[in-house]
Amino acid sequence: MKILVINCGSSSLKYQVIDMVTKNAIGKGLVERIGLSGSVLTHRTGSGEKEVIQAEIPNHTIAIKLVLEALVSPEYGAIKDLKEIYGIGHRVVHGGEKFSKSVLIDDEVMVALKECVELAPLHNPPNIAGIIACQKMMPGVPQVAVFDTAFHQTMQPNSYIYGLPYEFYKKYGIRKYGFHGTSHKYVSQRAAVLLQKPLGDLKLISCHLGNGASICAIRGGKSIETSMGFTPLDGLMMGTRSGQLDPAIVTYIMCRENFTVDQMNDFLNTKCGALGVSGVSSDFRDIEVAAGQGNVRARLALDIFEHDVRQFIGSYAAVLGGVDGIIFTAGVGENSASMREAICKNLEYIGVDLDREKNKVRSEEVDVSKPDARCRVLVIPTNEELMIALETQDLI
Ligand code: ADP
């Protein structure tokens, strides 16, 4: 049984075909510059060989057509026949309050998805375009929508309602939604396996630290608090996003810099965060190198990030009433031993006792704590595509 996983951006499309017996990707790739000049599909076989296909790709339907052709290519394809694809799982960024779990897509769901566009105008339209393209190219194959927001629908009103007039929640849907739910859910399930305890008994803090970064407090497998909010701009300082700010700063900068609403939005999403502070890069590897060479602002960016993450961990420990495990995942969380070690400083009071030798791992599923640590520190590589495929399999 094979499942195709699709993640559509406005001008890009990532895909993987996952063999549900081995749980491995047997083919994957990326289409870039959809609707622009110089569009290209880069396909990789299960063993990692690369095939670059340059073609005119004016829209998502043509992109899907090329992906399907690549998947059945006799030279580098992943499968012999498209009939081997049992179902398609789509990543959808925003499911609003309508979707608290993944759903099999039908006409009614398509209407509801379109109603969520207002909440994620940049992300949901390409996700919908990807679904429509697959419906055209693979009619009759069941399709499932898996939402970044769904996992956090278990939060209670005292976590998700902001200190604004309540009518704004009712009128505009302004509340905390949270994102990265597929990743937080996946790593929390893996943590239970690693700790050999039922997920229902565990209090976990999942730190998804990538270019985008968020933290989630998980009790008994359910999200009870998370750092991203109404949009993915809130919470931790990230690669290029500011993270949480005094809201008055927004209007102050708009006045001083004469920014329009769009300019301010772009500024907060693309010019701030670790890039803005360091002036070096949004990439944590570059920032770590610059800090190592004595760049003071690069050092400051790393220090802010580490301090931010630790603050959230402390506050979530209070919300959970104790912590059994802290999970590190995504680019920085999985790979940067120095960042994990820095974050774990001063967390001894909640039972953290990091084993510095064990912590020297990259992208492996490992418990990096000393044997007697009360709160385990776990490195768990995320696998959102596999989680999407598993949810798709469950529903079909
Ligand atoms: P996203 O999926 O949000 O684009 P990723 O989860 O791929 O992000 O994470 C990307 C980030 O991870 C980049 O900032 C990158 O520098 C960082 N990263 C990857 N490897 C390392 C490493 N060895 N040390 C420090 N940071 C790393």
Short mmCIF file of C-alpha atoms and ligand atoms in Angstrom, two decimals:
data_model
loop_
_atom_site.label_atom_id
_atom_site.label_comp_id
_atom_site.label_asym_id
_atom_site.label_seq_id
_atom_site.Cartn_x
_atom_site.Cartn_y
_atom_site.Cartn_z
CA MET A 1 0.00 0.00 0.00
CA LYS A 2 1.47 3.36 -1.08
CA ILE A 3 0.36 6.84 -0.14
CA LEU A 4 1.22 10.08 -1.90
CA VAL A 5 1.79 13.05 0.42
CA ILE A 6 1.44 16.54 -1.04
CA ASN A 7 2.48 19.85 0.52
CA CYS A 8 1.59 22.78 -1.75
CA GLY A 9 2.94 26.29 -1.36
CA SER A 10 2.02 29.24 -3.57
CA SER A 11 4.86 28.59 -6.04
CA SER A 12 6.19 25.28 -4.78
CA LEU A 13 5.02 21.72 -4.22
CA LYS A 14 6.73 19.04 -2.11
CA TYR A 15 5.76 15.41 -2.46
CA GLN A 16 6.64 11.96 -1.15
CA VAL A 17 5.39 8.50 -1.91
CA ILE A 18 5.47 6.42 1.24
CA ASP A 19 5.39 2.64 1.32
CA MET A 20 3.12 1.98 4.31
CA VAL A 21 4.64 -1.45 4.93
CA THR A 22 8.21 -0.21 5.42
CA LYS A 23 7.15 3.39 6.31
CA ASN A 24 9.90 4.63 3.99
CA ALA A 25 9.72 7.26 1.25
CA ILE A 26 10.30 5.42 -2.05
CA GLY A 27 10.31 8.63 -4.08
CA LYS A 28 10.12 12.29 -3.25
CA GLY A 29 10.75 15.71 -4.65
CA LEU A 30 10.08 19.37 -5.01
CA VAL A 31 8.54 21.50 -7.75
CA GLU A 32 9.75 25.09 -7.63
CA ARG A 33 8.75 28.33 -9.36
CA ILE A 34 5.22 27.22 -10.30
CA GLY A 35 3.70 30.00 -12.43
CA LEU A 36 7.08 31.71 -12.82
CA SER A 37 9.90 31.50 -15.34
CA GLY A 38 12.48 28.77 -14.82
CA SER A 39 10.16 26.23 -13.16
CA VAL A 40 11.81 22.98 -12.23
CA LEU A 41 11.01 19.61 -10.68
CA THR A 42 13.72 17.92 -8.67
CA HIS A 43 12.89 14.27 -8.07
CA ARG A 44 14.77 11.87 -5.82
CA THR A 45 14.53 8.11 -5.87
CA GLY A 46 14.27 6.05 -2.69
CA SER A 47 18.05 5.61 -2.75
CA GLY A 48 18.60 9.36 -3.10
CA GLU A 49 19.52 9.68 -6.79
CA LYS A 50 18.51 13.02 -8.21
CA GLU A 51 16.69 13.80 -11.46
CA VAL A 52 16.14 17.43 -12.47
CA ILE A 53 13.29 18.08 -14.89
CA GLN A 54 12.99 21.56 -16.38
CA ALA A 55 9.61 22.39 -17.90
CA GLU A 56 7.03 25.13 -18.16
CA ILE A 57 4.85 24.70 -15.05
CA PRO A 58 2.19 27.41 -15.16
CA ASN A 59 -0.06 26.01 -12.43
CA HIS A 60 -0.50 23.32 -9.77
CA THR A 61 -2.37 20.96 -12.13
CA ILE A 62 0.60 20.83 -14.50
CA ALA A 63 2.91 20.45 -11.49
CA ILE A 64 0.93 17.41 -10.27
CA LYS A 65 0.87 15.97 -13.81
CA LEU A 66 4.69 16.17 -13.97
CA VAL A 67 5.04 14.68 -10.48
CA LEU A 68 2.84 11.72 -11.44
CA GLU A 69 4.86 11.22 -14.65
CA ALA A 70 8.09 11.28 -12.62
CA LEU A 71 6.66 8.75 -10.15
CA VAL A 72 5.99 6.17 -12.89
CA SER A 73 9.10 6.90 -14.98
CA PRO A 74 10.71 3.59 -16.01
CA GLU A 75 14.19 5.03 -15.30
CA TYR A 76 13.82 6.79 -11.98
CA GLY A 77 10.19 6.35 -10.91
CA ALA A 78 9.00 5.00 -7.57
CA ILE A 79 6.12 2.84 -8.81
CA LYS A 80 5.10 0.98 -11.97
CA ASP A 81 1.52 2.14 -12.15
CA LEU A 82 -0.45 5.01 -10.57
CA LYS A 83 -3.01 2.41 -9.45
CA GLU A 84 -0.51 1.50 -6.71
CA ILE A 85 -1.35 4.83 -5.03
CA TYR A 86 -4.09 4.07 -2.57
CA GLY A 87 -4.69 7.53 -1.23
CA ILE A 88 -3.38 11.09 -1.18
CA GLY A 89 -2.70 13.06 2.00
CA HIS A 90 -2.55 16.84 1.76
CA ARG A 91 -0.95 19.15 4.28
CA VAL A 92 -3.38 21.99 4.93
CA VAL A 93 -2.10 24.84 7.07
CA HIS A 94 -5.30 26.17 8.62
CA GLY A 95 -8.39 24.25 9.60
CA GLY A 96 -9.83 26.99 11.83
CA GLU A 97 -12.22 25.66 14.46
CA LYS A 98 -13.98 23.47 11.91
CA PHE A 99 -11.36 20.74 11.84
CA SER A 100 -10.06 19.14 15.01
CA LYS A 101 -8.77 16.12 13.11
CA SER A 102 -7.87 15.00 9.63
CA VAL A 103 -10.76 14.46 7.20
CA LEU A 104 -11.58 12.57 4.05
CA ILE A 105 -12.15 15.26 1.43
CA ASP A 106 -15.61 15.58 -0.13
CA ASP A 107 -17.62 18.50 -1.53
CA GLU A 108 -18.72 19.63 1.92
CA VAL A 109 -15.13 19.64 3.18
CA MET A 110 -14.04 21.68 0.13
CA VAL A 111 -16.61 24.35 1.04
CA ALA A 112 -15.37 24.41 4.65
CA LEU A 113 -11.74 24.60 3.48
CA LYS A 114 -12.57 27.64 1.37
CA GLU A 115 -14.15 29.26 4.42
CA CYS A 116 -10.80 28.92 6.23
CA VAL A 117 -8.97 30.93 3.53
CA GLU A 118 -9.67 34.18 5.37
CA LEU A 119 -7.59 32.92 8.31
CA ALA A 120 -4.61 31.87 6.18
CA PRO A 121 -4.78 33.85 2.93
CA LEU A 122 -1.21 32.99 1.91
CA HIS A 123 -1.21 29.31 2.78
CA ASN A 124 -4.65 27.79 2.31
CA PRO A 125 -5.28 28.80 -1.35
CA PRO A 126 -2.25 26.83 -2.67
CA ASN A 127 -3.23 23.89 -0.43
CA ILE A 128 -6.71 23.94 -2.02
CA ALA A 129 -5.19 24.30 -5.52
CA GLY A 130 -3.18 21.13 -4.84
CA ILE A 131 -6.29 19.21 -3.81
CA ILE A 132 -8.21 20.34 -6.90
CA ALA A 133 -5.25 19.42 -9.13
CA CYS A 134 -5.11 15.91 -7.61
CA GLN A 135 -8.87 15.50 -7.99
CA LYS A 136 -8.44 16.27 -11.72
CA MET A 137 -5.39 14.10 -12.30
CA MET A 138 -6.28 11.17 -10.01
CA PRO A 139 -10.10 10.97 -10.01
CA GLY A 140 -11.51 8.36 -7.68
CA VAL A 141 -8.44 8.17 -5.43
CA PRO A 142 -9.44 9.08 -1.86
CA GLN A 143 -7.86 12.27 -0.57
CA VAL A 144 -7.37 13.40 3.00
CA ALA A 145 -6.66 16.85 4.48
CA VAL A 146 -4.28 16.92 7.44
CA PHE A 147 -4.22 20.27 9.26
CA ASP A 148 -1.35 22.01 11.06
CA THR A 149 -3.90 23.46 13.47
CA ALA A 150 -6.02 20.37 14.24
CA PHE A 151 -3.86 18.93 17.05
CA HIS A 152 -4.24 22.16 19.07
CA GLN A 153 -8.05 22.16 19.01
CA THR A 154 -7.91 20.46 22.44
CA MET A 155 -6.69 23.73 24.04
CA GLN A 156 -9.16 25.24 26.48
CA PRO A 157 -10.63 28.76 26.17
CA ASN A 158 -8.33 30.09 28.91
CA SER A 159 -5.39 29.26 26.59
CA TYR A 160 -6.86 30.28 23.27
CA ILE A 161 -8.89 33.42 23.99
CA TYR A 162 -6.89 36.67 23.84
CA GLY A 163 -7.46 39.69 26.05
CA LEU A 164 -9.53 41.41 23.39
CA PRO A 165 -13.26 42.21 23.32
CA TYR A 166 -14.95 38.81 23.05
CA GLU A 167 -16.88 39.96 19.95
CA PHE A 168 -13.63 39.90 17.96
CA TYR A 169 -13.39 36.18 18.56
CA LYS A 170 -16.99 35.73 17.43
CA LYS A 171 -16.84 38.18 14.50
CA TYR A 172 -13.39 37.47 13.08
CA GLY A 173 -12.32 34.17 14.64
CA ILE A 174 -9.41 35.89 16.41
CA ARG A 175 -8.05 33.30 18.85
CA LYS A 176 -4.96 31.19 19.31
CA TYR A 177 -4.94 28.31 16.80
CA GLY A 178 -1.35 27.06 17.01
CA PHE A 179 0.60 25.41 14.18
CA HIS A 180 3.14 22.58 13.59
CA GLY A 181 0.45 20.28 15.06
CA THR A 182 1.35 17.36 12.81
CA SER A 183 4.95 17.50 14.01
CA HIS A 184 4.09 17.92 17.72
CA LYS A 185 1.66 15.00 17.49
CA TYR A 186 4.17 12.75 15.71
CA VAL A 187 7.07 13.38 18.09
CA SER A 188 4.87 13.01 21.18
CA GLN A 189 3.72 9.58 19.94
CA ARG A 190 7.35 8.59 19.29
CA ALA A 191 8.32 9.85 22.75
CA ALA A 192 5.85 7.44 24.36
CA VAL A 193 7.42 4.58 22.36
CA LEU A 194 10.94 5.68 23.34
CA LEU A 195 10.01 6.05 27.01
CA GLN A 196 8.01 2.78 26.93
CA LYS A 197 5.09 4.44 28.70
CA PRO A 198 1.48 5.01 27.60
CA LEU A 199 1.10 8.43 25.96
CA GLY A 200 -2.00 8.93 28.10
CA ASP A 201 0.18 9.03 31.24
CA LEU A 202 2.79 11.49 29.98
CA LYS A 203 3.37 15.22 30.41
CA LEU A 204 5.57 16.34 27.53
CA ILE A 205 6.98 19.58 26.15
CA SER A 206 7.68 19.37 22.44
CA CYS A 207 10.15 21.93 21.02
CA HIS A 208 9.92 22.14 17.21
CA LEU A 209 12.92 24.35 16.50
CA GLY A 210 13.41 24.92 12.77
CA ASN A 211 13.25 27.97 10.60
CA GLY A 212 9.76 28.33 12.00
CA ALA A 213 9.70 27.32 15.65
CA SER A 214 7.03 26.50 18.20
CA ILE A 215 6.65 24.78 21.55
CA CYS A 216 3.74 22.70 22.73
CA ALA A 217 2.64 21.43 26.15
CA ILE A 218 1.10 17.98 25.73
CA ARG A 219 -0.79 16.19 28.49
CA GLY A 220 -1.96 12.63 27.84
CA GLY A 221 -1.35 13.04 24.10
CA LYS A 222 -3.39 16.26 23.88
CA SER A 223 -2.12 19.76 23.16
CA ILE A 224 -3.00 22.03 26.05
CA GLU A 225 -0.86 25.07 25.21
CA THR A 226 1.33 26.20 22.33
CA SER A 227 3.49 29.17 21.45
CA MET A 228 2.23 30.09 17.99
CA GLY A 229 -1.04 31.95 18.00
CA PHE A 230 -3.60 33.40 15.61
CA THR A 231 -0.81 33.14 13.01
CA PRO A 232 2.60 31.42 12.94
CA LEU A 233 4.25 34.76 13.81
CA ASP A 234 3.75 34.48 17.56
CA GLY A 235 5.84 32.85 20.27
CA LEU A 236 9.55 32.18 19.89
CA MET A 237 11.87 34.44 17.96
CA MET A 238 12.47 32.50 14.70
CA GLY A 239 14.75 32.58 11.65
CA THR A 240 13.09 35.65 10.13
CA ARG A 241 9.94 36.12 12.27
CA SER A 242 9.87 38.35 15.31
CA GLY A 243 7.93 36.05 17.61
CA GLN A 244 6.07 37.65 20.51
CA LEU A 245 6.35 41.42 20.93
CA ASP A 246 4.72 44.14 22.93
CA PRO A 247 1.80 44.81 20.50
CA ALA A 248 2.39 48.56 20.81
CA ILE A 249 5.71 48.11 18.97
CA VAL A 250 3.81 47.28 15.79
CA THR A 251 1.98 50.59 15.55
CA TYR A 252 5.06 52.48 16.77
CA ILE A 253 7.26 51.09 13.97
CA MET A 254 4.51 51.66 11.39
CA CYS A 255 4.39 55.34 12.38
CA ARG A 256 8.16 55.85 12.56
CA GLU A 257 8.96 53.98 9.33
CA ASN A 258 5.82 55.00 7.42
CA PHE A 259 5.01 51.34 6.76
CA THR A 260 1.75 50.26 5.16
CA VAL A 261 -0.06 47.25 6.62
CA ASP A 262 1.47 44.97 3.97
CA GLN A 263 4.94 46.35 4.53
CA MET A 264 4.64 45.84 8.27
CA ASN A 265 3.40 42.29 7.77
CA ASP A 266 6.30 41.53 5.46
CA PHE A 267 8.75 43.17 7.88
CA LEU A 268 7.60 41.08 10.86
CA ASN A 269 7.65 37.85 8.87
CA THR A 270 10.81 38.20 6.80
CA LYS A 271 13.20 40.84 8.22
CA CYS A 272 13.11 40.14 11.95
CA GLY A 273 14.00 37.24 14.23
CA ALA A 274 17.51 35.80 14.24
CA LEU A 275 18.20 37.47 10.88
CA GLY A 276 17.24 40.90 12.15
CA VAL A 277 19.16 40.58 15.41
CA SER A 278 22.33 39.00 13.98
CA GLY A 279 22.43 40.86 10.65
CA VAL A 280 24.18 37.70 9.42
CA SER A 281 21.61 35.16 8.25
CA SER A 282 18.34 33.49 9.14
CA ASP A 283 20.11 30.14 9.07
CA PHE A 284 21.19 28.97 12.52
CA ARG A 285 24.24 27.17 11.10
CA ASP A 286 25.60 30.46 9.68
CA ILE A 287 24.78 32.24 12.91
CA GLU A 288 26.60 29.59 14.98
CA VAL A 289 29.67 29.94 12.74
CA ALA A 290 29.62 33.76 13.00
CA ALA A 291 29.17 33.60 16.78
CA GLY A 292 32.14 31.23 16.96
CA GLN A 293 34.21 33.83 15.10
CA GLY A 294 33.35 36.44 17.69
CA ASN A 295 30.38 38.19 16.01
CA VAL A 296 28.61 39.78 18.97
CA ARG A 297 25.19 40.16 17.34
CA ALA A 298 25.24 36.55 16.14
CA ARG A 299 26.00 35.49 19.73
CA LEU A 300 23.13 37.68 20.93
CA ALA A 301 20.68 36.05 18.47
CA LEU A 302 21.62 32.58 19.79
CA ASP A 303 21.36 33.77 23.39
CA ILE A 304 17.89 35.23 22.79
CA PHE A 305 16.68 32.03 21.14
CA GLU A 306 18.02 29.85 23.94
CA HIS A 307 16.51 32.14 26.60
CA ASP A 308 13.14 32.24 24.78
CA VAL A 309 12.93 28.45 24.54
CA ARG A 310 13.87 28.03 28.21
CA GLN A 311 11.25 30.57 29.27
CA PHE A 312 8.54 28.68 27.40
CA ILE A 313 9.68 25.36 28.86
CA GLY A 314 9.47 26.85 32.39
CA SER A 315 6.03 28.28 31.81
CA TYR A 316 4.74 25.04 30.25
CA ALA A 317 6.14 23.04 33.15
CA ALA A 318 3.94 25.22 35.35
CA VAL A 319 0.91 24.74 33.08
CA LEU A 320 1.42 20.95 32.99
CA GLY A 321 2.23 20.68 36.70
CA GLY A 322 5.47 18.79 36.01
CA VAL A 323 7.26 17.35 32.99
CA ASP A 324 8.19 13.77 32.12
CA GLY A 325 10.01 14.63 28.92
CA ILE A 326 11.26 17.49 26.76
CA ILE A 327 11.44 16.69 23.05
CA PHE A 328 13.78 18.46 20.63
CA THR A 329 12.88 18.26 16.95
CA ALA A 330 13.21 20.01 13.52
CA GLY A 331 16.41 21.49 11.98
CA VAL A 332 17.92 23.14 15.06
CA GLY A 333 16.35 20.82 17.64
CA GLU A 334 17.50 17.65 15.88
CA ASN A 335 20.95 18.82 14.87
CA SER A 336 22.38 21.42 17.20
CA ALA A 337 23.87 19.74 20.28
CA SER A 338 25.19 23.09 21.50
CA MET A 339 21.74 24.72 21.34
CA ARG A 340 20.13 21.79 23.18
CA GLU A 341 22.79 21.94 25.86
CA ALA A 342 22.40 25.71 26.23
CA ILE A 343 18.60 25.44 26.55
CA CYS A 344 18.86 22.70 29.19
CA LYS A 345 21.01 24.90 31.43
CA ASN A 346 19.11 25.87 34.59
CA LEU A 347 16.42 23.26 34.00
CA GLU A 348 17.78 20.96 36.72
CA TYR A 349 14.97 22.10 39.01
CA ILE A 350 12.40 20.32 36.81
CA GLY A 351 14.54 17.17 36.78
CA VAL A 352 16.62 17.69 33.63
CA ASP A 353 20.09 16.11 33.73
CA LEU A 354 21.59 16.08 30.25
CA ASP A 355 24.29 13.57 29.33
CA ARG A 356 26.69 15.72 27.29
CA GLU A 357 28.21 12.74 25.51
CA LYS A 358 24.86 11.22 24.50
CA ASN A 359 23.73 14.67 23.43
CA LYS A 360 26.33 14.70 20.63
CA VAL A 361 23.81 13.15 18.22
CA ARG A 362 22.23 14.44 15.04
CA SER A 363 18.90 13.37 13.60
CA GLU A 364 18.60 10.19 15.62
CA GLU A 365 15.84 9.11 17.99
CA VAL A 366 17.67 9.08 21.34
CA ASP A 367 17.11 9.76 25.03
CA VAL A 368 20.06 12.04 25.85
CA SER A 369 19.52 12.18 29.63
CA LYS A 370 21.58 10.67 32.42
CA PRO A 371 20.03 7.42 33.74
CA ASP A 372 18.47 8.95 36.87
CA ALA A 373 17.10 12.16 35.34
CA ARG A 374 13.46 12.65 36.40
CA CYS A 375 12.65 14.63 33.25
CA ARG A 376 13.95 12.89 30.12
CA VAL A 377 15.41 14.94 27.25
CA LEU A 378 14.66 13.32 23.91
CA VAL A 379 15.94 14.04 20.41
CA ILE A 380 13.28 12.87 17.96
CA PRO A 381 13.54 13.67 14.24
CA THR A 382 10.15 14.84 13.06
CA ASN A 383 8.47 13.21 10.08
CA GLU A 384 5.41 15.23 9.12
CA GLU A 385 5.07 13.39 5.80
CA LEU A 386 4.88 10.00 7.52
CA MET A 387 2.34 11.38 10.01
CA ILE A 388 0.21 12.70 7.11
CA ALA A 389 0.47 9.31 5.39
CA LEU A 390 -0.51 7.47 8.59
CA GLU A 391 -3.55 9.71 9.13
CA THR A 392 -4.50 9.24 5.46
CA GLN A 393 -4.21 5.47 5.81
CA ASP A 394 -6.36 5.53 8.96
CA LEU A 395 -9.13 7.44 7.20
CA ILE A 396 -9.25 5.44 4.00
P1 ADP B 1 11.71 24.59 8.22
O1 ADP B 1 11.12 23.21 7.95
O2 ADP B 1 10.94 25.41 9.21
O3 ADP B 1 12.14 25.35 7.01
P2 ADP B 1 13.92 23.08 9.35
O4 ADP B 1 13.25 22.25 10.37
O5 ADP B 1 14.43 22.42 8.12
O6 ADP B 1 13.05 24.35 9.00
O7 ADP B 1 15.14 23.82 10.09
C1 ADP B 1 15.97 24.70 9.42
C2 ADP B 1 16.92 25.32 10.42
O8 ADP B 1 17.69 24.28 11.07
C3 ADP B 1 17.93 26.25 9.76
O9 ADP B 1 18.03 27.46 10.49
C4 ADP B 1 19.22 25.47 9.88
O10 ADP B 1 20.31 26.32 10.02
C5 ADP B 1 19.01 24.70 11.17
N1 ADP B 1 19.99 23.60 11.24
C6 ADP B 1 20.09 22.52 10.45
N2 ADP B 1 21.17 21.79 10.80
C7 ADP B 1 21.77 22.43 11.83
C8 ADP B 1 22.93 22.19 12.64
N3 ADP B 1 23.70 21.14 12.46
N4 ADP B 1 23.21 23.09 13.61
C9 ADP B 1 22.44 24.16 13.82
N5 ADP B 1 21.35 24.45 13.09
C10 ADP B 1 21.01 23.61 12.12
#
